[in-house]
């Protein structure tokens, strides 16, 4: 048997004010999907930056070594552009990959939307 | 933590975000009820309940499984709601401490723990509404969500003895508010 206190708190906590609205979990999942996508992009950008830095450094070392063997007089004018180009190429490739993925996923969402109507967690 | 919850957490952490829906559906009712007991405004409750699940999602990879998922989510909901009330400086009724200190435990028990009767229940409901947010949360967790005191301590971040003392004081405060209502 319930006591006064249990009953009072139970009655107070079971009114409509204490029930989530019908679209509550859909709204939460929409925010979570958006957050997860942002997190994936941020991870990709971070990986891209690290990879670009590593490859840039490697390019710099290789170019410097080659320059010291072949053209000692132009070593700095060769090494710096090579390193910059290597880093930029890596960043562009990773960025391009990310853009393609995003475009594809948007396209898939759009065609699903056209096919099934406005259901699911679309942004 | 049961097998299903463990599997769902593993799936979400591995990138299957849509599986988090199970956690939201399973706990939204209880999270909502707890936050609504602490925060009076319906729009704020909705916002804070959403924030609770977003925080749970963000921290899911760090969840070690030392406590149940329910206790863990309650803790996030509790801290989210209490921080909100602190930011808003919500007023609470203060009572004369000497009045509450003079109350005998037997009187408190007989009023609060006696079999339910409508008049006392109504007075008790009014008194609960006048408690401070953390006191309302404490009695909600213990008497509505039926959490044992050890779990209430985990949720609120207090020690077990501190929870017992706070609960006893809250019960005395309820008694004082009811008996001095007029």
PDB file of N, CA and C in Angstrom, chain A residues 8-57:
ATOM      1  N   UNK A   8       1.417  11.355  -3.061  1.00  0.00           N
ATOM      2  CA  UNK A   8       1.435  12.765  -3.436  1.00  0.00           C
ATOM      3  C   UNK A   8       2.459  13.007  -4.533  1.00  0.00           C
ATOM      4  N   UNK A   9       3.656  12.449  -4.359  1.00  0.00           N
ATOM      5  CA  UNK A   9       4.715  12.682  -5.353  1.00  0.00           C
ATOM      6  C   UNK A   9       4.368  11.985  -6.662  1.00  0.00           C
ATOM      7  N   UNK A  10       3.701  10.843  -6.558  1.00  0.00           N
ATOM      8  CA  UNK A  10       3.289  10.115  -7.750  1.00  0.00           C
ATOM      9  C   UNK A  10       2.236  10.900  -8.529  1.00  0.00           C
ATOM     10  N   UNK A  11       1.246  11.413  -7.817  1.00  0.00           N
ATOM     11  CA  UNK A  11       0.206  12.209  -8.490  1.00  0.00           C
ATOM     12  C   UNK A  11       0.778  13.474  -9.103  1.00  0.00           C
ATOM     13  N   UNK A  12       1.721  14.086  -8.352  1.00  0.00           N
ATOM     14  CA  UNK A  12       2.317  15.335  -8.837  1.00  0.00           C
ATOM     15  C   UNK A  12       3.183  15.116 -10.062  1.00  0.00           C
ATOM     16  N   UNK A  13       3.746  13.917 -10.191  1.00  0.00           N
ATOM     17  CA  UNK A  13       4.702  13.671 -11.272  1.00  0.00           C
ATOM     18  C   UNK A  13       4.091  12.924 -12.449  1.00  0.00           C
ATOM     19  N   UNK A  14       2.776  12.711 -12.425  1.00  0.00           N
ATOM     20  CA  UNK A  14       2.212  11.965 -13.555  1.00  0.00           C
ATOM     21  C   UNK A  14       1.228  12.790 -14.398  1.00  0.00           C
ATOM     22  N   UNK A  15       1.135  14.089 -14.127  1.00  0.00           N
ATOM     23  CA  UNK A  15       0.261  14.940 -14.939  1.00  0.00           C
ATOM     24  C   UNK A  15       0.853  15.176 -16.322  1.00  0.00           C
ATOM     25  N   UNK A  16       0.081  15.822 -17.201  1.00  0.00           N
ATOM     26  CA  UNK A  16       0.568  16.060 -18.570  1.00  0.00           C
ATOM     27  C   UNK A  16       1.835  16.905 -18.634  1.00  0.00           C
ATOM     28  N   UNK A  17       2.048  17.764 -17.603  1.00  0.00           N
ATOM     29  CA  UNK A  17       3.247  18.604 -17.581  1.00  0.00           C
ATOM     30  C   UNK A  17       4.517  17.755 -17.504  1.00  0.00           C
ATOM     31  N   UNK A  18       4.354  16.526 -17.030  1.00  0.00           N
ATOM     32  CA  UNK A  18       5.516  15.664 -16.807  1.00  0.00           C
ATOM     33  C   UNK A  18       5.715  14.639 -17.922  1.00  0.00           C
ATOM     34  N   UNK A  19       4.916  14.764 -18.977  1.00  0.00           N
ATOM     35  CA  UNK A  19       5.041  13.835 -20.108  1.00  0.00           C
ATOM     36  C   UNK A  19       5.724  14.551 -21.264  1.00  0.00           C
ATOM     37  N   UNK A  20       6.686  13.885 -21.904  1.00  0.00           N
ATOM     38  CA  UNK A  20       7.274  14.529 -23.085  1.00  0.00           C
ATOM     39  C   UNK A  20       6.257  14.628 -24.216  1.00  0.00           C
ATOM     40  N   UNK A  21       6.380  15.663 -25.035  1.00  0.00           N
ATOM     41  CA  UNK A  21       5.467  15.825 -26.185  1.00  0.00           C
ATOM     42  C   UNK A  21       5.680  14.677 -27.176  1.00  0.00           C
ATOM     43  N   UNK A  22       4.674  14.353 -28.012  1.00  0.00           N
ATOM     44  CA  UNK A  22       4.801  13.199 -28.925  1.00  0.00           C
ATOM     45  C   UNK A  22       6.042  13.236 -29.841  1.00  0.00           C
ATOM     46  N   UNK A  23       6.434  14.430 -30.280  1.00  0.00           N
ATOM     47  CA  UNK A  23       7.583  14.494 -31.202  1.00  0.00           C
ATOM     48  C   UNK A  23       8.925  14.616 -30.506  1.00  0.00           C
ATOM     49  N   UNK A  24       8.939  14.359 -29.176  1.00  0.00           N
ATOM     50  CA  UNK A  24      10.157  14.611 -28.404  1.00  0.00           C
ATOM     51  C   UNK A  24      11.354  13.791 -28.894  1.00  0.00           C
ATOM     52  N   UNK A  25      11.157  12.467 -29.023  1.00  0.00           N
ATOM     53  CA  UNK A  25      12.328  11.652 -29.388  1.00  0.00           C
ATOM     54  C   UNK A  25      12.778  11.923 -30.823  1.00  0.00           C
ATOM     55  N   UNK A  26      11.829  12.259 -31.716  1.00  0.00           N
ATOM     56  CA  UNK A  26      12.214  12.609 -33.098  1.00  0.00           C
ATOM     57  C   UNK A  26      13.066  13.874 -33.095  1.00  0.00           C
ATOM     58  N   UNK A  27      12.677  14.847 -32.249  1.00  0.00           N
ATOM     59  CA  UNK A  27      13.436  16.111 -32.177  1.00  0.00           C
ATOM     60  C   UNK A  27      14.845  15.854 -31.640  1.00  0.00           C
ATOM     61  N   UNK A  28      14.935  14.991 -30.610  1.00  0.00           N
ATOM     62  CA  UNK A  28      16.256  14.680 -30.041  1.00  0.00           C
ATOM     63  C   UNK A  28      17.121  13.980 -31.089  1.00  0.00           C
ATOM     64  N   UNK A  29      16.529  13.004 -31.783  1.00  0.00           N
ATOM     65  CA  UNK A  29      17.297  12.237 -32.763  1.00  0.00           C
ATOM     66  C   UNK A  29      17.749  13.112 -33.931  1.00  0.00           C
ATOM     67  N   UNK A  30      16.937  14.108 -34.266  1.00  0.00           N
ATOM     68  CA  UNK A  30      17.317  15.028 -35.345  1.00  0.00           C
ATOM     69  C   UNK A  30      18.564  15.822 -34.938  1.00  0.00           C
ATOM     70  N   UNK A  31      18.552  16.305 -33.669  1.00  0.00           N
ATOM     71  CA  UNK A  31      19.712  17.054 -33.176  1.00  0.00           C
ATOM     72  C   UNK A  31      20.945  16.160 -33.107  1.00  0.00           C
ATOM     73  N   UNK A  32      20.719  14.892 -32.710  1.00  0.00           N
ATOM     74  CA  UNK A  32      21.841  13.959 -32.577  1.00  0.00           C
ATOM     75  C   UNK A  32      22.434  13.620 -33.957  1.00  0.00           C
ATOM     76  N   UNK A  33      21.551  13.435 -34.943  1.00  0.00           N
ATOM     77  CA  UNK A  33      22.034  13.123 -36.298  1.00  0.00           C
ATOM     78  C   UNK A  33      22.885  14.274 -36.837  1.00  0.00           C
ATOM     79  N   UNK A  34      22.422  15.493 -36.585  1.00  0.00           N
ATOM     80  CA  UNK A  34      23.155  16.673 -37.051  1.00  0.00           C
ATOM     81  C   UNK A  34      24.524  16.749 -36.360  1.00  0.00           C
ATOM     82  N   UNK A  35      24.484  16.452 -35.055  1.00  0.00           N
ATOM     83  CA  UNK A  35      25.714  16.497 -34.257  1.00  0.00           C
ATOM     84  C   UNK A  35      26.725  15.442 -34.727  1.00  0.00           C
ATOM     85  N   UNK A  36      26.194  14.239 -35.002  1.00  0.00           N
ATOM     86  CA  UNK A  36      27.065  13.134 -35.438  1.00  0.00           C
ATOM     87  C   UNK A  36      27.708  13.481 -36.781  1.00  0.00           C
ATOM     88  N   UNK A  37      26.928  14.106 -37.683  1.00  0.00           N
ATOM     89  CA  UNK A  37      27.471  14.475 -38.994  1.00  0.00           C
ATOM     90  C   UNK A  37      28.576  15.521 -38.826  1.00  0.00           C
ATOM     91  N   UNK A  38      28.308  16.492 -37.950  1.00  0.00           N
ATOM     92  CA  UNK A  38      29.307  17.543 -37.716  1.00  0.00           C
ATOM     93  C   UNK A  38      30.592  16.934 -37.129  1.00  0.00           C
ATOM     94  N   UNK A  39      30.387  15.954 -36.241  1.00  0.00           N
ATOM     95  CA  UNK A  39      31.542  15.306 -35.609  1.00  0.00           C
ATOM     96  C   UNK A  39      32.367  14.539 -36.646  1.00  0.00           C
ATOM     97  N   UNK A  40      31.659  13.854 -37.571  1.00  0.00           N
ATOM     98  CA  UNK A  40      32.370  13.098 -38.623  1.00  0.00           C
ATOM     99  C   UNK A  40      33.191  14.045 -39.495  1.00  0.00           C
ATOM    100  N   UNK A  41      32.588  15.196 -39.847  1.00  0.00           N
ATOM    101  CA  UNK A  41      33.305  16.165 -40.702  1.00  0.00           C
ATOM    102  C   UNK A  41      34.518  16.730 -39.952  1.00  0.00           C
ATOM    103  N   UNK A  42      34.314  17.035 -38.658  1.00  0.00           N
ATOM    104  CA  UNK A  42      35.416  17.583 -37.856  1.00  0.00           C
ATOM    105  C   UNK A  42      36.560  16.567 -37.768  1.00  0.00           C
ATOM    106  N   UNK A  43      36.209  15.283 -37.605  1.00  0.00           N
ATOM    107  CA  UNK A  43      37.233  14.238 -37.541  1.00  0.00           C
ATOM    108  C   UNK A  43      38.006  14.173 -38.851  1.00  0.00           C
ATOM    109  N   UNK A  44      37.251  14.243 -39.937  1.00  0.00           N
ATOM    110  CA  UNK A  44      37.873  14.162 -41.259  1.00  0.00           C
ATOM    111  C   UNK A  44      38.823  15.349 -41.486  1.00  0.00           C
ATOM    112  N   UNK A  45      38.379  16.519 -41.088  1.00  0.00           N
ATOM    113  CA  UNK A  45      39.219  17.715 -41.252  1.00  0.00           C
ATOM    114  C   UNK A  45      40.481  17.582 -40.406  1.00  0.00           C
ATOM    115  N   UNK A  46      40.307  17.080 -39.156  1.00  0.00           N
ATOM    116  CA  UNK A  46      41.467  16.919 -38.267  1.00  0.00           C
ATOM    117  C   UNK A  46      42.452  15.920 -38.869  1.00  0.00           C
ATOM    118  N   UNK A  47      41.913  14.791 -39.377  1.00  0.00           N
ATOM    119  CA  UNK A  47      42.788  13.782 -39.992  1.00  0.00           C
ATOM    120  C   UNK A  47      43.490  14.387 -41.215  1.00  0.00           C
ATOM    121  N   UNK A  48      42.721  15.161 -42.004  1.00  0.00           N
ATOM    122  CA  UNK A  48      43.278  15.806 -43.199  1.00  0.00           C
ATOM    123  C   UNK A  48      44.425  16.742 -42.845  1.00  0.00           C
ATOM    124  N   UNK A  49      44.228  17.527 -41.782  1.00  0.00           N
ATOM    125  CA  UNK A  49      45.263  18.485 -41.378  1.00  0.00           C
ATOM    126  C   UNK A  49      46.529  17.768 -40.911  1.00  0.00           C
ATOM    127  N   UNK A  50      46.326  16.706 -40.115  1.00  0.00           N
ATOM    128  CA  UNK A  50      47.484  15.946 -39.605  1.00  0.00           C
ATOM    129  C   UNK A  50      48.226  15.298 -40.774  1.00  0.00           C
ATOM    130  N   UNK A  51      47.432  14.666 -41.682  1.00  0.00           N
ATOM    131  CA  UNK A  51      48.051  14.000 -42.839  1.00  0.00           C
ATOM    132  C   UNK A  51      48.797  15.018 -43.702  1.00  0.00           C
ATOM    133  N   UNK A  52      48.170  16.193 -43.900  1.00  0.00           N
ATOM    134  CA  UNK A  52      48.816  17.228 -44.715  1.00  0.00           C
ATOM    135  C   UNK A  52      50.121  17.687 -44.066  1.00  0.00           C
ATOM    136  N   UNK A  53      50.098  17.830 -42.740  1.00  0.00           N
ATOM    137  CA  UNK A  53      51.305  18.267 -42.033  1.00  0.00           C
ATOM    138  C   UNK A  53      52.412  17.222 -42.160  1.00  0.00           C
ATOM    139  N   UNK A  54      52.038  15.926 -41.986  1.00  0.00           N
ATOM    140  CA  UNK A  54      53.044  14.857 -42.069  1.00  0.00           C
ATOM    141  C   UNK A  54      53.625  14.783 -43.492  1.00  0.00           C
ATOM    142  N   UNK A  55      52.713  14.792 -44.481  1.00  0.00           N
ATOM    143  CA  UNK A  55      53.185  14.687 -45.863  1.00  0.00           C
ATOM    144  C   UNK A  55      53.991  15.924 -46.274  1.00  0.00           C
ATOM    145  N   UNK A  56      53.569  17.075 -45.788  1.00  0.00           N
ATOM    146  CA  UNK A  56      54.293  18.316 -46.080  1.00  0.00           C
ATOM    147  C   UNK A  56      55.712  18.244 -45.551  1.00  0.00           C
ATOM    148  N   UNK A  57      55.828  17.734 -44.318  1.00  0.00           N
ATOM    149  CA  UNK A  57      57.143  17.601 -43.686  1.00  0.00           C
ATOM    150  C   UNK A  57      58.005  16.592 -44.459  1.00  0.00           C
TER     151      UNK A  57
END
